[in-house]
PDB file of C-alpha atoms in Angstrom:
ATOM      1  CA  MET A 114     138.350  11.999  60.276  1.00  0.00           C
ATOM      2  CA  SER A 115     136.654  13.641  57.349  1.00  0.00           C
ATOM      3  CA  GLU A 116     133.191  15.050  56.939  1.00  0.00           C
ATOM      4  CA  GLN A 117     131.304  14.297  53.768  1.00  0.00           C
ATOM      5  CA  GLN A 118     127.929  15.357  52.438  1.00  0.00           C
ATOM      6  CA  VAL A 119     126.111  12.334  50.993  1.00  0.00           C
ATOM      7  CA  LYS A 120     122.951  12.623  48.908  1.00  0.00           C
ATOM      8  CA  THR A 121     120.305   9.984  49.620  1.00  0.00           C
ATOM      9  CA  THR A 122     116.755   9.719  48.338  1.00  0.00           C
ATOM     10  CA  LEU A 123     115.340  12.105  50.960  1.00  0.00           C
ATOM     11  CA  LEU A 124     118.319  13.773  52.629  1.00  0.00           C
ATOM     12  CA  ASP A 125     121.659  15.487  52.218  1.00  0.00           C
ATOM     13  CA  VAL A 126     123.404  13.694  55.086  1.00  0.00           C
ATOM     14  CA  ASN A 127     126.449  15.098  56.858  1.00  0.00           C
ATOM     15  CA  VAL A 128     128.649  12.075  57.623  1.00  0.00           C
ATOM     16  CA  HIS A 129     131.803  11.706  59.741  1.00  0.00           C
ATOM     17  CA  VAL A 130     134.102   9.048  58.235  1.00  0.00           C
ATOM     18  CA  ALA A 131     137.295   7.776  59.875  1.00  0.00           C
ATOM     19  CA  GLY A 132     139.610   4.798  59.855  1.00  0.00           C
ATOM     20  CA  PRO A 133     141.196   2.755  57.082  1.00  0.00           C
ATOM     21  CA  ALA A 134     139.319   2.943  53.768  1.00  0.00           C
ATOM     22  CA  ASP A 135     139.785  -0.798  53.243  1.00  0.00           C
ATOM     23  CA  GLY A 136     138.712  -1.788  56.763  1.00  0.00           C
ATOM     24  CA  PRO A 137     135.381  -3.384  57.623  1.00  0.00           C
ATOM     25  CA  THR A 138     132.765  -0.641  57.993  1.00  0.00           C
ATOM     26  CA  VAL A 139     130.844   0.041  61.187  1.00  0.00           C
ATOM     27  CA  LEU A 140     127.819   2.337  60.987  1.00  0.00           C
ATOM     28  CA  LEU A 141     127.341   4.250  64.255  1.00  0.00           C
ATOM     29  CA  LEU A 142     123.902   5.823  64.795  1.00  0.00           C
ATOM     30  CA  HIS A 143     123.274   8.332  67.556  1.00  0.00           C
ATOM     31  CA  GLY A 144     120.021   8.832  69.414  1.00  0.00           C
ATOM     32  CA  TRP A 145     118.151  11.886  70.585  1.00  0.00           C
ATOM     33  CA  PRO A 146     119.201  14.352  71.929  1.00  0.00           C
ATOM     34  CA  ASP A 147     122.789  13.293  71.117  1.00  0.00           C
ATOM     35  CA  ASP A 148     124.655  13.924  67.879  1.00  0.00           C
ATOM     36  CA  ALA A 149     127.368  12.195  65.846  1.00  0.00           C
ATOM     37  CA  THR A 150     130.092  13.310  68.268  1.00  0.00           C
ATOM     38  CA  THR A 151     128.614  10.929  70.852  1.00  0.00           C
ATOM     39  CA  TRP A 152     130.576   8.148  69.141  1.00  0.00           C
ATOM     40  CA  ALA A 153     133.972   9.927  68.985  1.00  0.00           C
ATOM     41  CA  THR A 154     135.688   7.810  71.666  1.00  0.00           C
ATOM     42  CA  VAL A 155     134.205   4.523  70.442  1.00  0.00           C
ATOM     43  CA  ALA A 156     135.024   5.404  66.819  1.00  0.00           C
ATOM     44  CA  GLY A 157     138.640   6.086  67.805  1.00  0.00           C
ATOM     45  CA  HIS A 158     138.970   2.633  69.369  1.00  0.00           C
ATOM     46  CA  LEU A 159     137.353   0.999  66.347  1.00  0.00           C
ATOM     47  CA  ASN A 160     139.637   2.915  63.962  1.00  0.00           C
ATOM     48  CA  GLU A 161     142.719   1.809  65.933  1.00  0.00           C
ATOM     49  CA  ALA A 162     141.482  -1.787  65.619  1.00  0.00           C
ATOM     50  CA  GLY A 163     141.320  -1.447  61.810  1.00  0.00           C
ATOM     51  CA  PHE A 164     137.649  -0.593  61.329  1.00  0.00           C
ATOM     52  CA  ARG A 165     136.306   2.224  59.206  1.00  0.00           C
ATOM     53  CA  THR A 166     133.567   4.159  60.993  1.00  0.00           C
ATOM     54  CA  VAL A 167     130.685   5.955  59.320  1.00  0.00           C
ATOM     55  CA  THR A 168     128.792   8.238  61.703  1.00  0.00           C
ATOM     56  CA  PRO A 169     125.938  10.190  60.115  1.00  0.00           C
ATOM     57  CA  GLU A 170     124.202  13.179  61.622  1.00  0.00           C
ATOM     58  CA  LEU A 171     120.626  11.921  61.629  1.00  0.00           C
ATOM     59  CA  ARG A 172     117.708  13.927  60.258  1.00  0.00           C
ATOM     60  CA  GLY A 173     117.179  17.053  62.303  1.00  0.00           C
ATOM     61  CA  PHE A 174     120.797  17.192  63.512  1.00  0.00           C
ATOM     62  CA  GLY A 175     123.910  19.082  62.443  1.00  0.00           C
ATOM     63  CA  GLY A 176     124.435  19.601  58.739  1.00  0.00           C
ATOM     64  CA  THR A 177     121.904  17.007  57.562  1.00  0.00           C
ATOM     65  CA  ARG A 178     119.136  18.606  55.493  1.00  0.00           C
ATOM     66  CA  PHE A 179     115.922  17.459  53.832  1.00  0.00           C
ATOM     67  CA  ARG A 180     116.133  17.558  50.047  1.00  0.00           C
ATOM     68  CA  SER A 181     112.463  18.486  49.624  1.00  0.00           C
ATOM     69  CA  ALA A 182     110.057  20.639  51.609  1.00  0.00           C
ATOM     70  CA  ASP A 183     107.462  17.894  50.976  1.00  0.00           C
ATOM     71  CA  THR A 184     109.335  15.224  52.988  1.00  0.00           C
ATOM     72  CA  PRO A 185     107.524  14.508  56.277  1.00  0.00           C
ATOM     73  CA  ARG A 186     109.497  15.682  59.309  1.00  0.00           C
ATOM     74  CA  THR A 187     109.577  12.581  61.480  1.00  0.00           C
ATOM     75  CA  GLY A 188     112.261  10.889  63.509  1.00  0.00           C
ATOM     76  CA  ASN A 189     110.547   7.603  64.297  1.00  0.00           C
ATOM     77  CA  SER A 190     112.758   4.516  64.443  1.00  0.00           C
ATOM     78  CA  GLY A 191     111.356   3.051  61.217  1.00  0.00           C
ATOM     79  CA  ILE A 192     112.221   6.092  59.135  1.00  0.00           C
ATOM     80  CA  LEU A 193     115.655   6.363  60.768  1.00  0.00           C
ATOM     81  CA  ALA A 194     116.295   2.728  59.787  1.00  0.00           C
ATOM     82  CA  TYR A 195     115.230   3.577  56.219  1.00  0.00           C
ATOM     83  CA  ASP A 196     117.622   6.562  56.238  1.00  0.00           C
ATOM     84  CA  ALA A 197     120.501   4.301  57.391  1.00  0.00           C
ATOM     85  CA  ILE A 198     119.816   1.739  54.664  1.00  0.00           C
ATOM     86  CA  ASP A 199     119.499   4.489  52.056  1.00  0.00           C
ATOM     87  CA  LEU A 200     122.818   5.986  53.209  1.00  0.00           C
ATOM     88  CA  MET A 201     124.706   2.701  52.952  1.00  0.00           C
ATOM     89  CA  CYS A 202     123.232   1.383  49.703  1.00  0.00           C
ATOM     90  CA  PRO A 203     125.601   1.540  46.720  1.00  0.00           C
ATOM     91  CA  SER A 204     123.335   3.907  44.780  1.00  0.00           C
ATOM     92  CA  SER A 205     123.745   6.728  47.316  1.00  0.00           C
ATOM     93  CA  ASP A 206     127.518   7.198  47.327  1.00  0.00           C
ATOM     94  CA  ASP A 207     130.870   5.525  47.782  1.00  0.00           C
ATOM     95  CA  LEU A 208     129.879   4.702  51.380  1.00  0.00           C
ATOM     96  CA  GLY A 209     127.831   1.817  50.016  1.00  0.00           C
ATOM     97  CA  HIS A 210     129.439  -1.556  50.541  1.00  0.00           C
ATOM     98  CA  SER A 211     129.291  -4.406  52.993  1.00  0.00           C
ATOM     99  CA  ALA A 212     128.536  -2.752  56.325  1.00  0.00           C
ATOM    100  CA  VAL A 213     128.308  -3.865  59.908  1.00  0.00           C
ATOM    101  CA  PHE A 214     125.389  -2.092  61.549  1.00  0.00           C
ATOM    102  CA  ARG A 215     125.745  -1.172  65.210  1.00  0.00           C
ATOM    103  CA  SER A 216     123.029   0.822  66.928  1.00  0.00           C
ATOM    104  CA  GLY A 217     124.406   0.308  70.411  1.00  0.00           C
ATOM    105  CA  GLY A 218     126.976  -2.338  71.117  1.00  0.00           C
ATOM    106  CA  SER A 219     129.240  -2.946  74.019  1.00  0.00           C
ATOM    107  CA  GLY A 220     131.523   0.053  73.514  1.00  0.00           C
ATOM    108  CA  PRO A 221     135.322  -0.023  73.527  1.00  0.00           C
ATOM    109  CA  SER A 222     135.499  -3.099  75.757  1.00  0.00           C
ATOM    110  CA  GLY A 223     134.334  -5.182  72.803  1.00  0.00           C
ATOM    111  CA  VAL A 224     137.263  -4.095  70.609  1.00  0.00           C
ATOM    112  CA  ARG A 225     140.406  -6.205  70.519  1.00  0.00           C
ATOM    113  CA  GLY A 226     143.677  -5.077  68.966  1.00  0.00           C
TER     114      GLY A 226
END
């Protein structure tokens, strides 16, 4: 696993990336009061099954920082969805490509080797 800092429109997002670079991408979003490490076990199973996992630290968590003091400090679900889209769009960084979004899922039992 590597940690990367990705610049988006509003944030400098700390992102945990693991798995094969050419594998299908799964975006794993944590909730409150959890953090990106919540997904460590699930990400490991996905990586073993050939998926690349992208697990950002959402606004207000870990190393993620607001780029401007003028950005409203909110964590409502709509703005978190915007942050996820902004993170995965090709203009933000090399993370941008066809992504499979998972905000919950069935956990490791849904992964087949």
